[in-house]
Short mmCIF file of C-alpha atoms in Angstrom, two decimals:
data_model
loop_
_atom_site.label_atom_id
_atom_site.label_comp_id
_atom_site.label_asym_id
_atom_site.label_seq_id
_atom_site.Cartn_x
_atom_site.Cartn_y
_atom_site.Cartn_z
CA MET A 1 -0.24 -0.51 -0.12
CA ALA A 2 1.73 3.11 -1.26
CA ALA A 3 2.70 5.64 1.43
CA ARG A 4 -0.17 9.08 1.84
CA THR A 5 1.68 12.28 0.75
CA PRO A 6 1.11 14.33 3.98
CA ARG A 7 -1.08 17.44 3.22
CA SER A 8 0.86 21.02 4.13
CA SER A 9 -1.27 22.40 7.20
CA ALA A 10 -2.34 26.40 7.31
CA LYS A 11 0.16 27.17 9.49
CA ASP A 12 3.00 25.70 6.73
CA ARG A 13 1.65 27.88 4.16
CA PRO A 14 3.04 31.51 3.38
CA SER A 15 1.69 34.71 3.82
CA TYR A 16 1.56 37.91 2.03
CA ARG A 17 0.99 41.56 3.46
CA CYS A 18 0.99 44.33 2.17
CA THR A 19 3.71 46.86 4.18
CA GLU A 20 1.70 49.79 2.79
CA CYS A 21 -1.49 49.47 5.12
CA GLY A 22 -1.01 46.06 6.26
CA TRP A 23 -3.44 44.13 4.02
CA THR A 24 -3.04 40.37 4.90
CA THR A 25 -3.75 37.43 2.04
CA ALA A 26 -3.11 33.82 0.99
CA LYS A 27 -1.34 34.31 -2.16
CA TRP A 28 0.62 36.95 -3.55
CA LEU A 29 -0.65 39.80 -5.82
CA GLY A 30 0.83 42.47 -7.58
CA ARG A 31 -1.54 45.39 -6.35
CA CYS A 32 -3.00 45.38 -3.24
CA PRO A 33 -6.76 45.76 -3.07
CA GLU A 34 -6.92 47.75 -0.29
CA CYS A 35 -4.78 50.82 -0.34
CA GLN A 36 -4.23 50.49 -4.30
CA ALA A 37 -0.11 50.79 -3.99
CA TRP A 38 1.56 48.34 -6.35
CA GLY A 39 4.50 45.73 -5.55
CA THR A 40 4.14 46.41 -1.75
CA VAL A 41 2.60 42.82 -1.17
CA GLU A 42 5.31 40.46 0.51
CA GLU A 43 5.62 37.42 1.65
CA PHE A 44 6.18 37.22 6.08
CA GLY A 45 5.36 33.97 7.16
CA GLY A 46 2.18 31.17 7.49
CA ALA A 47 -0.82 31.68 7.16
CA PRO A 48 -3.41 33.16 9.56
CA ALA A 49 -5.37 30.26 11.37
CA VAL A 50 -9.17 30.65 10.56
CA ARG A 51 -11.07 32.00 13.63
CA THR A 52 -14.44 32.17 14.62
CA THR A 53 -15.60 34.63 17.10
CA ALA A 54 -18.45 34.08 19.48
CA PRO A 55 -20.86 36.45 20.50
CA GLY A 56 -19.79 38.13 23.73
CA ARG A 57 -21.65 40.00 26.61
CA VAL A 58 -22.95 42.87 25.88
CA THR A 59 -22.18 46.22 28.20
CA SER A 60 -24.29 48.43 27.28
CA ALA A 61 -27.58 47.97 25.54
CA ALA A 62 -27.14 49.93 21.94
CA LEU A 63 -29.82 53.06 21.90
CA PRO A 64 -31.47 55.18 19.46
CA ILE A 65 -29.47 57.49 18.14
CA GLY A 66 -31.48 60.48 19.44
CA GLN A 67 -31.72 58.84 22.80
CA VAL A 68 -27.33 59.11 22.86
CA ASP A 69 -26.30 62.45 24.66
CA GLY A 70 -24.18 64.37 22.45
CA ARG A 71 -22.83 66.72 24.53
CA GLN A 72 -19.83 64.65 25.21
CA ALA A 73 -18.75 65.45 22.27
CA THR A 74 -18.20 68.82 22.32
CA ALA A 75 -15.36 70.91 21.64
CA ARG A 76 -13.16 72.06 23.46
CA SER A 77 -10.73 75.74 22.25
CA THR A 78 -7.14 75.00 21.95
CA GLY A 79 -6.47 78.75 22.34
CA VAL A 80 -5.09 78.77 19.12
CA ASP A 81 -8.11 80.56 16.76
CA GLU A 82 -7.07 79.40 13.41
CA LEU A 83 -6.54 76.14 14.52
CA ASP A 84 -9.60 75.92 16.02
CA ARG A 85 -10.93 77.14 12.32
CA VAL A 86 -9.57 74.06 11.05
CA LEU A 87 -10.77 71.25 13.15
CA GLY A 88 -13.69 73.00 13.75
CA GLY A 89 -14.47 74.47 17.01
CA GLY A 90 -11.83 73.23 18.87
CA LEU A 91 -10.94 69.63 19.92
CA VAL A 92 -13.34 66.96 20.72
CA PRO A 93 -13.03 64.85 23.73
CA GLY A 94 -11.34 61.25 23.22
CA ALA A 95 -10.24 62.41 19.62
CA VAL A 96 -6.97 61.69 17.77
CA VAL A 97 -5.18 63.81 15.54
CA LEU A 98 -2.66 63.21 12.90
CA LEU A 99 -0.61 66.58 12.40
CA ALA A 100 2.22 65.76 9.49
CA GLY A 101 4.43 68.20 7.77
CA GLU A 102 8.24 68.61 6.99
CA PRO A 103 11.39 68.61 9.24
CA GLY A 104 11.74 71.85 10.15
CA VAL A 105 8.00 73.42 8.82
CA GLY A 106 7.23 74.08 12.59
CA LYS A 107 5.17 71.11 14.08
CA SER A 108 6.54 71.08 17.06
CA THR A 109 6.50 75.21 17.80
CA LEU A 110 2.97 75.11 17.22
CA LEU A 111 1.47 72.08 19.23
CA LEU A 112 4.34 73.44 22.21
CA ASP A 113 2.36 76.56 21.55
CA VAL A 114 -0.78 74.84 21.81
CA ALA A 115 -0.14 73.07 24.88
CA ALA A 116 0.26 75.88 26.82
CA LYS A 117 -2.54 77.52 26.07
CA ALA A 118 -5.05 75.00 26.66
CA ALA A 119 -3.47 73.81 30.13
CA SER A 120 -5.36 74.58 32.83
CA ASP A 121 -6.67 74.38 36.21
CA GLU A 122 -9.69 71.48 34.93
CA HIS A 123 -7.46 70.34 32.01
CA ARG A 124 -4.18 69.50 32.46
CA THR A 125 -1.91 68.57 29.17
CA LEU A 126 1.17 66.63 28.73
CA TYR A 127 3.69 66.83 26.63
CA VAL A 128 5.84 63.98 25.33
CA THR A 129 8.64 64.42 22.79
CA GLY A 130 10.82 61.24 21.34
CA GLU A 131 13.00 63.57 19.53
CA GLU A 132 14.45 65.83 21.57
CA SER A 133 15.28 66.13 25.16
CA ALA A 134 13.34 67.94 28.61
CA SER A 135 15.32 70.84 28.49
CA GLN A 136 15.87 71.22 24.79
CA VAL A 137 12.32 71.67 24.85
CA ARG A 138 11.90 73.86 27.76
CA LEU A 139 14.22 76.10 26.09
CA ARG A 140 11.85 76.33 22.82
CA ALA A 141 9.08 76.60 25.36
CA ASP A 142 11.20 79.77 26.88
CA ARG A 143 11.60 81.55 23.34
CA ILE A 144 8.10 81.63 22.59
CA GLY A 145 6.38 82.09 25.80
CA ALA A 146 5.05 78.14 26.42
CA LEU A 147 5.14 78.32 29.94
CA SER A 148 2.11 76.71 32.01
CA GLU A 149 2.52 75.48 35.54
CA HIS A 150 -0.43 73.07 34.43
CA LEU A 151 1.76 71.50 31.45
CA TYR A 152 3.90 68.58 32.25
CA LEU A 153 6.43 67.41 29.65
CA ALA A 154 8.41 64.06 29.50
CA ALA A 155 11.10 62.79 27.01
CA GLU A 156 10.15 59.04 26.35
CA THR A 157 10.74 56.55 23.54
CA ASP A 158 8.81 53.63 25.25
CA LEU A 159 5.20 52.92 25.07
CA SER A 160 4.76 51.54 28.05
CA VAL A 161 6.22 54.12 30.36
CA VAL A 162 4.40 56.53 28.17
CA LEU A 163 1.30 55.19 29.28
CA GLY A 164 2.52 55.07 32.70
CA HIS A 165 2.54 59.19 32.45
CA LEU A 166 -0.53 58.64 31.44
CA ASP A 167 -1.74 57.22 34.56
CA SER A 168 0.15 59.44 36.95
CA VAL A 169 -0.70 62.79 35.21
CA LYS A 170 -4.14 61.97 34.15
CA PRO A 171 -3.94 65.05 31.17
CA SER A 172 -6.88 65.85 29.20
CA LEU A 173 -4.87 66.44 26.29
CA LEU A 174 -1.95 64.54 25.16
CA ILE A 175 0.67 66.03 22.69
CA LEU A 176 3.25 62.56 21.14
CA ASP A 177 6.76 64.41 19.23
CA SER A 178 6.12 62.35 17.22
CA VAL A 179 4.59 58.59 16.63
CA GLN A 180 7.39 57.54 14.76
CA THR A 181 9.81 57.66 17.50
CA VAL A 182 7.87 55.60 20.17
CA ALA A 183 8.33 51.70 20.32
CA SER A 184 6.37 49.33 22.34
CA PRO A 185 9.27 46.67 23.50
CA GLU A 186 6.53 43.41 23.52
CA ILE A 187 7.11 43.96 19.54
CA ASP A 188 9.49 43.43 17.25
CA GLY A 189 11.02 46.14 15.10
CA ALA A 190 12.49 49.47 14.88
CA PRO A 191 10.52 52.91 15.88
CA GLY A 192 9.09 54.06 12.87
CA GLY A 193 8.30 50.80 11.41
CA MET A 194 5.08 49.23 10.45
CA ALA A 195 4.34 47.20 12.88
CA GLN A 196 5.63 49.62 15.89
CA VAL A 197 3.72 52.60 14.06
CA ARG A 198 0.49 50.36 14.48
CA GLU A 199 1.62 49.12 17.49
CA VAL A 200 1.53 52.83 19.21
CA ALA A 201 -0.94 54.82 17.25
CA GLY A 202 -3.00 51.77 18.39
CA ALA A 203 -2.53 51.95 21.96
CA LEU A 204 -2.94 55.15 22.19
CA ILE A 205 -6.12 55.62 20.52
CA ARG A 206 -7.48 53.24 22.40
CA ALA A 207 -6.37 55.06 25.61
CA SER A 208 -7.79 58.25 24.33
CA LYS A 209 -11.29 57.17 23.77
CA GLU A 210 -11.25 55.28 27.18
CA ARG A 211 -10.36 58.46 28.88
CA GLY A 212 -12.10 60.85 26.94
CA MET A 213 -8.56 62.11 26.13
CA SER A 214 -7.59 64.60 23.20
CA THR A 215 -4.52 63.45 21.80
CA LEU A 216 -2.00 65.27 18.95
CA LEU A 217 -0.05 62.44 17.06
CA VAL A 218 2.78 64.76 15.17
CA GLY A 219 3.84 62.23 11.63
CA HIS A 220 6.79 63.00 9.36
CA VAL A 221 6.62 62.62 5.93
CA THR A 222 8.24 60.55 2.74
CA LYS A 223 10.23 62.98 0.33
CA ASP A 224 6.87 63.25 -1.95
CA GLY A 225 4.86 65.00 0.84
CA ALA A 226 2.79 61.99 1.92
CA ILE A 227 2.47 60.76 5.28
CA ALA A 228 5.36 58.42 6.57
CA GLY A 229 4.19 54.95 7.87
CA PRO A 230 1.66 52.78 6.27
CA ARG A 231 -1.50 54.30 5.62
CA LEU A 232 -3.59 52.40 7.99
CA LEU A 233 -2.27 54.92 10.76
CA GLU A 234 -4.47 57.82 8.84
CA HIS A 235 -7.56 55.54 8.80
CA LEU A 236 -7.58 55.17 12.18
CA VAL A 237 -7.18 58.27 13.61
CA ASP A 238 -9.99 61.01 13.63
CA VAL A 239 -8.42 64.66 11.78
CA VAL A 240 -5.49 64.45 9.82
CA LEU A 241 -3.55 67.75 8.86
CA HIS A 242 -0.78 68.61 6.93
CA PHE A 243 1.70 71.62 7.65
CA GLU A 244 3.01 72.79 5.07
CA GLY A 245 5.29 75.95 4.20
CA ASP A 246 8.44 76.71 2.34
CA ARG A 247 11.04 77.10 4.90
CA HIS A 248 12.09 80.18 3.25
CA ALA A 249 9.17 82.55 4.04
CA ARG A 250 7.35 83.52 6.95
CA LEU A 251 3.92 81.70 6.12
CA ARG A 252 2.72 78.59 7.18
CA LEU A 253 -0.61 76.69 6.14
CA VAL A 254 -2.44 74.22 8.12
CA ARG A 255 -4.65 72.31 5.67
CA GLY A 256 -7.37 69.61 6.77
CA VAL A 257 -7.38 66.28 4.63
CA LYS A 258 -9.53 64.33 6.92
CA ASN A 259 -12.12 65.18 10.03
CA ARG A 260 -15.05 63.36 11.59
CA TYR A 261 -16.14 66.60 13.50
CA GLY A 262 -16.10 69.45 10.91
CA ALA A 263 -15.28 70.45 7.01
CA THR A 264 -11.88 69.62 5.46
CA ASP A 265 -11.88 72.84 2.94
CA GLU A 266 -11.12 75.33 6.08
CA VAL A 267 -7.46 76.78 6.52
CA GLY A 268 -5.37 77.90 8.96
CA CYS A 269 -2.59 80.47 8.43
CA PHE A 270 -0.08 81.23 11.01
CA GLU A 271 3.80 83.43 10.59
CA LEU A 272 6.70 81.81 11.59
CA HIS A 273 8.71 84.07 13.24
CA ASP A 274 11.96 84.30 15.78
CA GLU A 275 9.58 84.42 18.81
CA GLY A 276 6.94 81.68 17.31
CA ILE A 277 3.74 80.85 15.26
CA THR A 278 1.28 82.90 15.45
CA GLY A 279 -2.12 82.73 14.02
CA LEU A 280 -2.87 85.50 11.01
CA ALA A 281 -7.32 86.07 11.11
CA ASP A 282 -5.93 88.08 7.74
CA PRO A 283 -3.42 86.83 6.04
CA SER A 284 -3.56 89.02 2.28
CA GLY A 285 -1.48 91.79 3.36
CA LEU A 286 1.52 89.05 3.07
CA PHE A 287 0.63 88.33 -0.24
CA LEU A 288 1.32 91.99 -1.74
CA THR A 289 3.70 94.59 -2.81
CA ARG A 290 2.05 97.65 -2.39
CA ARG A 291 3.69 100.45 -4.89
CA ALA A 292 2.25 104.16 -5.92
CA GLU A 293 2.35 103.31 -9.50
CA PRO A 294 1.43 99.86 -11.52
CA VAL A 295 4.59 98.06 -12.41
CA PRO A 296 5.06 96.09 -15.34
CA GLY A 297 4.79 92.34 -14.95
CA THR A 298 2.09 92.27 -12.27
CA CYS A 299 -1.22 91.20 -11.54
CA LEU A 300 -3.15 90.22 -8.82
CA THR A 301 -5.91 88.06 -8.31
CA VAL A 302 -7.97 86.36 -5.31
CA THR A 303 -7.73 82.60 -4.87
CA LEU A 304 -8.90 80.36 -2.55
CA GLU A 305 -7.56 78.73 0.32
CA GLY A 306 -10.26 76.29 1.15
CA ARG A 307 -13.02 78.37 1.96
CA ARG A 308 -11.26 81.33 2.59
CA PRO A 309 -10.18 84.24 0.38
CA LEU A 310 -6.66 85.54 -0.36
CA VAL A 311 -5.63 88.40 -2.25
CA ALA A 312 -2.41 87.14 -4.05
CA GLU A 313 0.14 88.62 -6.23
CA VAL A 314 1.63 87.41 -9.56
CA GLN A 315 5.10 88.86 -11.06
CA ALA A 316 6.46 88.34 -14.82
CA LEU A 317 9.95 89.10 -15.94
CA THR A 318 10.87 88.60 -19.97
CA VAL A 319 14.44 89.12 -20.79
CA ASP A 320 15.89 88.73 -24.32
CA SER A 321 17.45 85.08 -24.04
CA GLN A 322 21.37 84.52 -24.23
CA ILE A 323 21.19 81.17 -25.36
CA PRO A 324 19.38 78.42 -28.06
CA SER A 325 16.55 77.54 -25.86
CA PRO A 326 14.68 80.03 -23.19
CA ARG A 327 14.69 79.87 -19.79
CA ARG A 328 11.55 79.11 -17.57
CA THR A 329 11.72 79.20 -14.35
CA THR A 330 8.67 79.87 -11.99
CA SER A 331 8.44 79.80 -7.85
CA GLY A 332 5.15 79.86 -6.11
CA LEU A 333 3.64 79.01 -9.67
CA GLU A 334 2.71 75.47 -11.35
CA THR A 335 5.04 75.32 -14.46
CA SER A 336 2.84 73.33 -16.45
CA ARG A 337 -0.02 76.00 -16.24
CA VAL A 338 2.49 78.92 -16.95
CA SER A 339 3.55 77.16 -20.51
CA MET A 340 -0.44 76.88 -21.29
CA MET A 341 -0.65 80.29 -20.14
CA LEU A 342 2.25 81.44 -22.79
CA ALA A 343 1.18 78.93 -26.06
CA VAL A 344 -2.37 80.71 -25.50
CA LEU A 345 -1.14 84.33 -25.02
CA GLU A 346 1.15 83.25 -28.04
CA GLN A 347 -1.85 81.55 -30.46
CA ARG A 348 -4.68 83.39 -29.09
CA GLY A 349 -3.75 86.91 -28.05
CA ARG A 350 -1.02 87.13 -31.19
CA ILE A 351 2.07 87.50 -28.83
CA SER A 352 4.91 86.57 -30.50
CA ALA A 353 7.89 87.51 -28.72
CA LEU A 354 7.51 85.90 -26.07
CA GLY A 355 8.56 82.47 -27.64
CA LYS A 356 12.77 83.61 -28.03
CA ARG A 357 12.37 85.03 -24.80
CA ASP A 358 13.77 84.18 -21.14
CA ILE A 359 10.66 84.58 -19.08
CA TYR A 360 10.42 84.33 -14.96
CA SER A 361 7.31 84.27 -12.69
CA ALA A 362 6.62 83.91 -8.86
CA THR A 363 4.14 85.03 -6.56
CA VAL A 364 4.92 86.90 -3.04
CA GLY A 365 4.80 86.54 0.27
CA GLY A 366 5.34 82.27 -0.46
CA VAL A 367 2.08 81.74 -1.55
CA LYS A 368 1.56 78.63 -4.00
CA LEU A 369 -1.17 79.29 -6.30
CA SER A 370 -2.12 75.74 -8.03
CA GLU A 371 -5.98 76.93 -8.64
CA PRO A 372 -6.87 77.19 -12.62
CA ALA A 373 -8.48 80.76 -11.22
CA ALA A 374 -4.99 82.25 -11.11
CA ASP A 375 -4.62 81.68 -15.37
CA LEU A 376 -6.27 85.08 -15.83
CA ALA A 377 -3.67 86.50 -13.51
CA VAL A 378 -0.84 85.08 -15.24
CA ALA A 379 -1.73 85.43 -18.23
CA LEU A 380 -2.37 88.92 -17.79
CA ALA A 381 0.99 89.12 -15.79
CA LEU A 382 3.14 88.05 -18.90
CA ALA A 383 1.66 89.80 -21.63
CA SER A 384 2.10 93.41 -19.55
CA ALA A 385 6.08 92.15 -18.98
CA ALA A 386 6.18 90.87 -22.61
CA SER A 387 5.09 94.53 -23.61
CA ASP A 388 6.47 96.64 -21.00
CA THR A 389 3.06 97.91 -20.17
CA PRO A 390 1.60 98.19 -16.49
CA LEU A 391 -1.98 96.75 -15.89
CA PRO A 392 -3.99 99.43 -14.92
CA LYS A 393 -3.90 100.14 -10.55
CA ASN A 394 -6.59 98.50 -8.00
CA LEU A 395 -7.77 95.79 -10.28
CA VAL A 396 -7.76 92.01 -9.73
CA ALA A 397 -8.18 89.17 -12.34
CA ILE A 398 -10.21 86.41 -11.57
CA GLY A 399 -11.02 83.46 -14.29
CA GLU A 400 -9.78 79.96 -15.68
CA VAL A 401 -8.37 80.37 -19.57
CA GLY A 402 -8.56 77.22 -21.96
CA LEU A 403 -6.58 76.75 -24.91
CA ALA A 404 -9.06 78.13 -27.42
CA GLY A 405 -8.59 81.21 -25.37
CA GLU A 406 -11.93 81.95 -23.75
CA VAL A 407 -12.23 83.06 -19.70
CA ARG A 408 -13.97 79.99 -17.97
CA ARG A 409 -16.35 80.79 -14.87
CA VAL A 410 -14.36 79.47 -11.51
CA THR A 411 -16.06 78.99 -8.01
CA GLY A 412 -16.83 81.61 -5.20
CA VAL A 413 -16.27 84.46 -7.67
CA GLN A 414 -18.70 86.39 -5.32
CA ARG A 415 -16.72 85.61 -2.19
CA ARG A 416 -13.12 86.45 -3.90
CA LEU A 417 -14.64 89.93 -5.56
CA ALA A 418 -15.90 90.52 -1.74
CA GLU A 419 -13.05 90.26 -0.46
CA ALA A 420 -10.70 92.29 -3.14
CA ALA A 421 -13.27 95.02 -2.04
CA ARG A 422 -12.65 94.93 1.44
CA LEU A 423 -8.93 95.25 0.92
CA GLY A 424 -10.21 98.66 -1.04
CA PHE A 425 -9.69 97.49 -4.95
CA THR A 426 -11.83 98.78 -7.31
CA HIS A 427 -11.66 97.21 -10.69
CA ALA A 428 -11.87 93.32 -11.25
CA LEU A 429 -11.59 91.54 -14.71
CA VAL A 430 -13.96 87.86 -14.44
CA PRO A 431 -15.81 85.48 -16.64
CA ALA A 432 -19.35 86.85 -17.50
CA ASP A 433 -22.19 86.47 -15.43
CA PRO A 434 -19.91 87.02 -12.10
CA GLY A 435 -23.10 87.21 -9.77
CA LYS A 436 -23.83 90.32 -6.72
CA VAL A 437 -21.13 92.71 -7.51
CA PRO A 438 -19.83 94.26 -4.32
CA SER A 439 -20.72 98.03 -3.66
CA GLY A 440 -18.28 100.72 -5.16
CA MET A 441 -16.39 98.09 -7.58
CA ARG A 442 -16.43 97.95 -11.81
CA VAL A 443 -16.43 94.57 -12.87
CA LEU A 444 -14.98 94.03 -16.25
CA GLU A 445 -16.63 90.83 -17.74
CA VAL A 446 -14.48 88.85 -20.85
CA ALA A 447 -15.29 85.86 -22.93
CA ASP A 448 -11.72 85.50 -23.94
CA ILE A 449 -8.33 85.88 -23.57
CA GLY A 450 -7.95 88.97 -26.39
CA GLU A 451 -11.19 90.66 -24.38
CA ALA A 452 -9.41 90.79 -21.23
CA LEU A 453 -5.74 92.00 -22.90
CA ARG A 454 -7.34 95.15 -24.28
CA VAL A 455 -7.12 96.75 -20.38
CA LEU A 456 -3.39 96.87 -21.73
CA PRO A 457 -4.02 99.60 -24.19
CA GLY A 458 -6.85 100.97 -22.74
CA ARG A 459 -9.75 99.70 -25.80
CA PRO A 460 -13.58 99.77 -24.68
CA GLN A 461 -14.23 97.42 -22.05
CA ARG A 462 -18.02 95.99 -20.71
CA GLU A 463 -18.61 96.97 -17.54
CA LYS A 464 -21.31 95.08 -15.29
CA ARG A 465 -21.75 98.16 -11.87
CA ALA A 466 -23.07 97.27 -8.67
CA GLY A 467 -26.81 96.56 -8.93
CA SER A 468 -27.38 96.35 -12.18
CA GLY A 469 -27.33 92.92 -14.21
CA ARG A 470 -26.99 94.68 -17.56
CA GLN A 471 -24.43 95.36 -19.69
CA ALA A 472 -22.76 98.38 -21.25
CA LEU A 473 -19.97 100.00 -23.17
CA ALA A 474 -17.74 101.99 -21.24
CA GLY A 475 -15.64 103.63 -22.94
CA ALA A 476 -13.04 105.13 -20.15
CA ARG A 477 -10.20 103.22 -18.79
CA PRO A 478 -10.95 101.64 -14.96
CA GLU A 479 -8.67 103.57 -13.92
CA GLU A 480 -10.01 106.81 -14.87
CA SER A 481 -12.77 106.00 -13.12
#
């Protein structure tokens, strides 16, 4: 009788896991079906045993949603108005917030300021640093004035010790800088690895929910700007914030990516200086250059950062090229959008002097303009620089420019015009049908780039005055009103 071949058990069969999100499977796949990442599924050991879970004892009965007490989820202010704006009013008890940003952008400075302002007699704050010593954090607190007797500081990298500090301090707010530097001794792997980050985040999230404690986690980012570590981390937390800004500029933006307690289209503006970081309720002044007389190659526009309108300035400079291939340099603008505007101006606007010249375009104050609503301002700045003719004073340009030369409508035109009027601008170049016009502002409606370029030589423009829905011809240039 032939011997029977032993069958391989599930324990002996290999198993595969996605290094990005942690999804497991019994066979190899080229693309993870959970996070859609390519080449991240790797073999890591035996296949997980199939288990069944028996029904457990119910600790609290399910209630109709109308009978659930929602007062426990009332947000508490952080003491920083701009951060409260992005969070939707403040920190909710039990909420876990992940703040990610590039090194040196000011994450630790901002959270240390939040830690001091949120601390009070009834609400203690625990600041745990895994990247610096306690004395280094104290020096920064002295410099920015973030001292409070209810703010507790600890320098730890062991998860069990951090949980022990929670038992002794009993804080209402925990700040961990950063989640990639803390490790659990019960999990194999170096700090910052997929297993360690998942274990640390899971333990802190459970502690936050059980204690009703708000938690702010600092996260590192990769060279591509994505949050380092497993993608599962973003799914576990309640709020994901991105801290953005050029380290050579003063402006910093906190942008909401995920928020279970509010909207994700809010943006907080901050100014980083030697004394710390302060919120900017009206940051438009950082993006403007006030001049007595208009200068060729400059045009103003109004961009929307979330729901906040910001007046920004676009500058362009054209010079004769000394090399066969002219330079195209941008700062704060998308190179592809600027190249499109150059092609539209040459083909639709009949401006042929741009092809053989070096062209430099930039924004003022470090703001980045990526939305199509800035196309018209970029095109006018380039045309103004090419003809060495300044645009009319107190003029803003809003609109998306298509490849056919048409000027398309954009969202939030009324909010943009209201912000421009509040800052003293009296004329605007917009697509057709802008809606209600602010009092005292003259709006010129343009259908294509050819009509928009007429503001340079001062040809007649169609005009829409405040309070009137009809279009009329105005023979005067905008600055003559």
